[in-house]
Amino acid sequence: GAGVSQSPSNKVTEKGKDVELRCDPISGHTALYWYRQRLGQGLEFLIYFQGNSAPDKSGLPSDRFSAERTGESVSTLTIQRTQQEDSAVYLCASSLGAPGMNYGYTFGSGTRLTVV
Amino acid sequence: AQSVSQHNHHVILSEAASLELGCNYSYGGTVNLFWYVQYPGQHLQLLLKYFSGDPLVKGIKGFEAEFIKSKFSFNLRKPSVQWSDTAEYFCALDSSNTGKLIFGQGTTLQVKP
């Protein structure tokens, strides 16, 4: 596609429910990233995929968070048993290559998650 | 650990004023540096990037940034801001060693008409 597509754009869920967020990267982009942006704060790295594998999961805040990527394309970020502190905008970005290889990053519009 | 620091959290300027937003990083190796902008209600957009070569890089909408390796800085500048520049600005870096794009905390710029 022309850009990075994320769905849903907005999600309101009850505390304790599971949610699944989706990211469609730009076709051909092998690298995919998930970030979290809480209100008034910077972007917090969650996980990085190169192809379908995740060499860096260091940013996942707890074992309630998981992510997968299939077909070197779509990625889903799953949050189980959501808590109010999970409320944030979840951003996805993709890139042609690995970090430091002088490729830029393209960001999606994000999914605004509100846990009530 | 690598990090990016933006000293100005909230900047208020009048139209036509000059802008300089500070960005410092801590990493001794080779880095790529970026400035992103997020306009209200919109997604992150790339303003400019530095990979190598001329340390003074020009981006979109009249923005420029200067990489000063000795100061570990990559400050963003614009000679004359407009009301439409009201947005949040993020400095970021990546390298083959960081394994990811690392962001500063962001600077909110408010331009008064």
Tab-separated table of C-alpha atoms in Angstrom:
chain	number	residue	atom	x	y	z
A	1	GLY	CA	0.000	0.000	0.000
A	2	ALA	CA	0.909	3.659	-0.159
A	3	GLY	CA	1.395	4.016	3.566
A	4	VAL	CA	1.322	2.181	6.869
A	5	SER	CA	-2.238	1.284	7.758
A	6	GLN	CA	-3.408	0.630	11.300
A	7	SER	CA	-6.751	-0.635	12.510
A	8	PRO	CA	-8.877	0.096	14.329
A	9	SER	CA	-8.194	3.805	14.556
A	10	ASN	CA	-9.990	3.968	17.882
A	11	LYS	CA	-10.777	1.253	20.398
A	12	VAL	CA	-12.597	1.546	23.689
A	13	THR	CA	-12.506	-1.575	25.808
A	14	GLU	CA	-13.442	-2.612	29.297
A	15	LYS	CA	-10.749	-3.325	31.833
A	16	GLY	CA	-9.846	-7.003	31.765
A	17	LYS	CA	-10.757	-7.601	28.130
A	18	ASP	CA	-8.261	-8.611	25.459
A	19	VAL	CA	-7.607	-6.384	22.449
A	20	GLU	CA	-5.892	-6.948	19.138
A	21	LEU	CA	-4.340	-4.126	17.141
A	22	ARG	CA	-3.368	-4.525	13.523
A	23	CYS	CA	-0.648	-2.998	11.379
A	24	ASP	CA	-0.247	-3.292	7.611
A	25	PRO	CA	3.204	-2.032	6.653
A	26	ILE	CA	4.284	-0.670	3.313
A	27	SER	CA	4.706	-3.513	0.845
A	28	GLY	CA	8.323	-4.674	0.736
A	29	HIS	CA	9.301	-3.162	4.066
A	30	THR	CA	11.047	-5.893	5.995
A	31	ALA	CA	11.306	-4.026	9.297
A	32	LEU	CA	8.281	-3.285	11.442
A	33	TYR	CA	8.091	-1.502	14.796
A	34	TRP	CA	5.485	-0.951	17.467
A	35	TYR	CA	5.588	2.093	19.740
A	36	ARG	CA	3.317	3.368	22.484
A	37	GLN	CA	2.589	7.032	23.068
A	38	ARG	CA	0.904	7.882	26.329
A	39	LEU	CA	-0.763	11.241	26.727
A	40	GLY	CA	1.827	14.001	27.015
A	41	GLN	CA	4.757	11.648	26.707
A	42	GLY	CA	7.257	10.572	24.092
A	43	LEU	CA	7.245	7.426	22.021
A	44	GLU	CA	8.029	4.274	23.941
A	45	PHE	CA	9.522	1.412	21.928
A	46	LEU	CA	7.676	-1.898	22.293
A	47	ILE	CA	8.953	-4.412	19.736
A	48	TYR	CA	10.820	-4.678	16.445
A	49	PHE	CA	10.360	-7.267	13.715
A	50	GLN	CA	12.841	-8.053	10.961
A	51	GLY	CA	10.895	-10.249	8.605
A	52	ASN	CA	8.723	-12.472	10.777
A	53	SER	CA	11.115	-12.706	13.684
A	54	ALA	CA	11.425	-10.294	16.582
A	55	PRO	CA	15.084	-9.684	17.477
A	56	ASP	CA	14.105	-7.080	20.035
A	57	LYS	CA	11.153	-7.543	22.376
A	58	SER	CA	12.762	-5.546	25.130
A	59	GLY	CA	10.123	-2.849	25.205
A	60	LEU	CA	7.088	-5.015	25.884
A	61	PRO	CA	5.940	-3.753	29.302
A	62	SER	CA	4.606	-7.057	30.655
A	63	ASP	CA	3.700	-10.603	29.657
A	64	ARG	CA	0.185	-9.353	28.895
A	65	PHE	CA	1.646	-7.872	25.718
A	66	SER	CA	2.533	-9.998	22.711
A	67	ALA	CA	3.002	-9.436	19.014
A	68	GLU	CA	3.385	-11.501	15.914
A	69	ARG	CA	4.043	-10.932	12.268
A	70	THR	CA	3.184	-13.235	9.401
A	71	GLY	CA	4.172	-13.353	5.758
A	72	GLU	CA	6.639	-10.522	6.360
A	73	SER	CA	3.605	-8.322	6.211
A	74	VAL	CA	0.778	-7.831	8.682
A	75	SER	CA	1.527	-7.591	12.380
A	76	THR	CA	-0.829	-7.830	15.318
A	77	LEU	CA	-0.196	-6.512	18.798
A	78	THR	CA	-2.282	-8.265	21.437
A	79	ILE	CA	-2.903	-6.943	24.921
A	80	GLN	CA	-4.490	-9.408	27.312
A	81	ARG	CA	-6.460	-8.476	30.401
A	82	THR	CA	-6.212	-4.776	29.614
A	83	GLN	CA	-5.570	-2.303	32.402
A	84	GLN	CA	-6.282	1.411	32.508
A	85	GLU	CA	-2.570	2.201	32.255
A	86	ASP	CA	-2.601	0.542	28.818
A	87	SER	CA	-4.590	3.499	27.498
A	88	ALA	CA	-2.405	5.151	24.858
A	89	VAL	CA	-1.914	5.596	21.142
A	90	TYR	CA	-0.195	2.556	19.676
A	91	LEU	CA	1.896	3.436	16.642
A	92	CYS	CA	3.304	1.163	13.987
A	93	ALA	CA	6.192	2.037	11.674
A	94	SER	CA	7.883	0.203	8.850
A	95	SER	CA	11.223	0.528	7.103
A	96	LEU	CA	12.991	-1.009	4.115
A	97	GLY	CA	15.824	-2.371	6.215
A	98	ALA	CA	17.353	-2.802	9.621
A	99	PRO	CA	18.199	0.115	11.939
A	100	GLY	CA	21.342	1.962	11.016
A	101	MET	CA	21.111	1.020	7.343
A	102	ASN	CA	20.172	4.535	6.350
A	103	TYR	CA	16.540	3.853	5.643
A	104	GLY	CA	13.777	6.067	6.862
A	105	TYR	CA	10.704	5.084	8.815
A	106	THR	CA	7.086	5.549	7.848
A	107	PHE	CA	4.540	5.750	10.630
A	108	GLY	CA	0.885	4.835	10.620
A	109	SER	CA	-1.829	7.015	12.113
A	110	GLY	CA	-2.017	4.883	15.219
A	111	THR	CA	-4.704	3.142	17.228
A	112	ARG	CA	-6.036	5.134	20.146
A	113	LEU	CA	-6.819	2.619	22.891
A	114	THR	CA	-8.955	3.655	25.823
A	115	VAL	CA	-9.469	1.214	28.671
A	116	VAL	CA	-12.467	2.056	30.856
B	1	ALA	CA	22.392	2.996	27.032
B	2	GLN	CA	21.617	5.233	24.122
B	3	SER	CA	19.225	8.074	24.783
B	4	VAL	CA	17.849	11.258	23.255
B	5	SER	CA	17.176	14.364	25.298
B	6	GLN	CA	15.025	17.318	24.285
B	7	HIS	CA	15.482	20.132	26.762
B	8	ASN	CA	12.550	22.309	25.793
B	9	HIS	CA	9.272	20.641	26.671
B	10	HIS	CA	6.966	23.499	25.759
B	11	VAL	CA	7.866	26.487	23.595
B	12	ILE	CA	5.590	29.435	22.852
B	13	LEU	CA	6.514	31.857	20.075
B	14	SER	CA	4.883	34.607	18.111
B	15	GLU	CA	4.652	34.345	14.351
B	16	ALA	CA	7.857	35.381	12.524
B	17	ALA	CA	10.008	34.595	15.545
B	18	SER	CA	13.019	32.352	15.058
B	19	LEU	CA	12.973	28.821	16.407
B	20	GLU	CA	15.642	26.564	17.808
B	21	LEU	CA	14.744	23.287	19.508
B	22	GLY	CA	17.500	21.470	21.301
B	23	CYS	CA	18.305	17.791	20.891
B	24	ASN	CA	21.207	15.977	22.489
B	25	TYR	CA	21.987	12.299	22.370
B	26	SER	CA	24.211	9.937	24.247
B	27	TYR	CA	25.950	7.441	22.031
B	28	GLY	CA	29.551	7.431	20.894
B	29	GLY	CA	29.183	5.474	17.696
B	30	THR	CA	27.804	6.234	14.264
B	31	VAL	CA	24.212	7.385	14.390
B	32	ASN	CA	21.441	8.436	12.089
B	33	LEU	CA	19.418	11.363	13.377
B	34	PHE	CA	15.856	12.393	12.647
B	35	TRP	CA	13.356	15.085	13.438
B	36	TYR	CA	9.668	14.182	13.242
B	37	VAL	CA	6.657	16.441	13.549
B	38	GLN	CA	3.177	15.555	14.727
B	39	TYR	CA	0.519	18.124	13.879
B	40	PRO	CA	-2.646	18.077	16.008
B	41	GLY	CA	-4.711	15.025	15.133
B	42	GLN	CA	-2.235	13.774	12.543
B	43	HIS	CA	0.383	11.067	12.383
B	44	LEU	CA	4.134	11.462	12.702
B	45	GLN	CA	5.819	12.913	9.657
B	46	LEU	CA	9.506	13.131	8.862
B	47	LEU	CA	10.859	16.692	8.833
B	48	LEU	CA	14.459	15.881	8.033
B	49	LYS	CA	17.173	13.294	8.598
B	50	TYR	CA	20.937	13.092	8.834
B	51	PHE	CA	22.778	9.977	7.722
B	52	SER	CA	26.192	11.306	6.674
B	53	GLY	CA	27.865	14.107	4.737
B	54	ASP	CA	27.014	17.783	5.160
B	55	PRO	CA	26.132	18.260	8.848
B	56	LEU	CA	23.647	20.995	7.959
B	57	VAL	CA	20.538	19.307	6.633
B	58	LYS	CA	17.502	20.977	5.186
B	59	GLY	CA	14.055	19.552	5.501
B	60	ILE	CA	10.514	20.352	4.553
B	61	LYS	CA	8.684	23.590	5.342
B	62	GLY	CA	11.855	25.635	5.816
B	63	PHE	CA	13.250	23.607	8.702
B	64	GLU	CA	16.919	22.764	9.029
B	65	ALA	CA	19.089	21.018	11.589
B	66	GLU	CA	22.788	20.940	12.304
B	67	PHE	CA	24.642	17.856	13.443
B	68	ILE	CA	27.503	18.801	15.767
B	69	LYS	CA	29.312	15.597	16.588
B	70	SER	CA	31.536	17.124	19.266
B	71	LYS	CA	28.469	18.319	21.156
B	72	PHE	CA	26.329	15.242	20.459
B	73	SER	CA	23.662	17.653	19.285
B	74	PHE	CA	21.170	17.881	16.441
B	75	ASN	CA	19.232	21.088	17.008
B	76	LEU	CA	16.271	22.008	14.837
B	77	ARG	CA	15.951	25.557	13.509
B	78	LYS	CA	13.597	27.692	11.491
B	79	PRO	CA	14.244	31.387	10.848
B	80	SER	CA	10.604	32.481	10.923
B	81	VAL	CA	7.811	30.340	12.332
B	82	GLN	CA	4.210	30.371	11.208
B	83	TRP	CA	1.020	29.609	13.097
B	84	SER	CA	0.775	26.386	11.084
B	85	ASP	CA	4.017	25.168	12.694
B	86	THR	CA	2.113	24.572	15.935
B	87	ALA	CA	2.793	20.892	16.604
B	88	GLU	CA	4.826	18.458	18.634
B	89	TYR	CA	8.404	17.863	17.523
B	90	PHE	CA	10.389	14.720	18.216
B	91	CYS	CA	14.101	14.127	17.826
B	92	ALA	CA	15.179	10.518	17.287
B	93	LEU	CA	18.211	8.413	16.516
B	94	ASP	CA	18.991	4.956	15.266
B	95	SER	CA	22.112	2.961	14.597
B	96	SER	CA	23.032	-0.591	13.837
B	97	ASN	CA	23.789	-0.959	17.539
B	98	THR	CA	20.593	0.501	18.935
B	99	GLY	CA	18.427	-1.881	16.973
B	100	LYS	CA	15.589	0.578	17.046
B	101	LEU	CA	14.592	4.201	16.583
B	102	ILE	CA	14.893	5.955	19.939
B	103	PHE	CA	12.836	9.086	20.558
B	104	GLY	CA	13.232	12.086	22.782
B	105	GLN	CA	10.332	13.154	24.973
B	106	GLY	CA	9.124	15.691	22.434
B	107	THR	CA	8.720	19.466	22.401
B	108	THR	CA	5.346	21.087	22.046
B	109	LEU	CA	5.568	24.237	19.949
B	110	GLN	CA	2.753	26.760	20.130
B	111	VAL	CA	2.879	29.633	17.664
B	112	LYS	CA	0.639	32.571	18.437
B	113	PRO	CA	-0.799	34.443	15.441
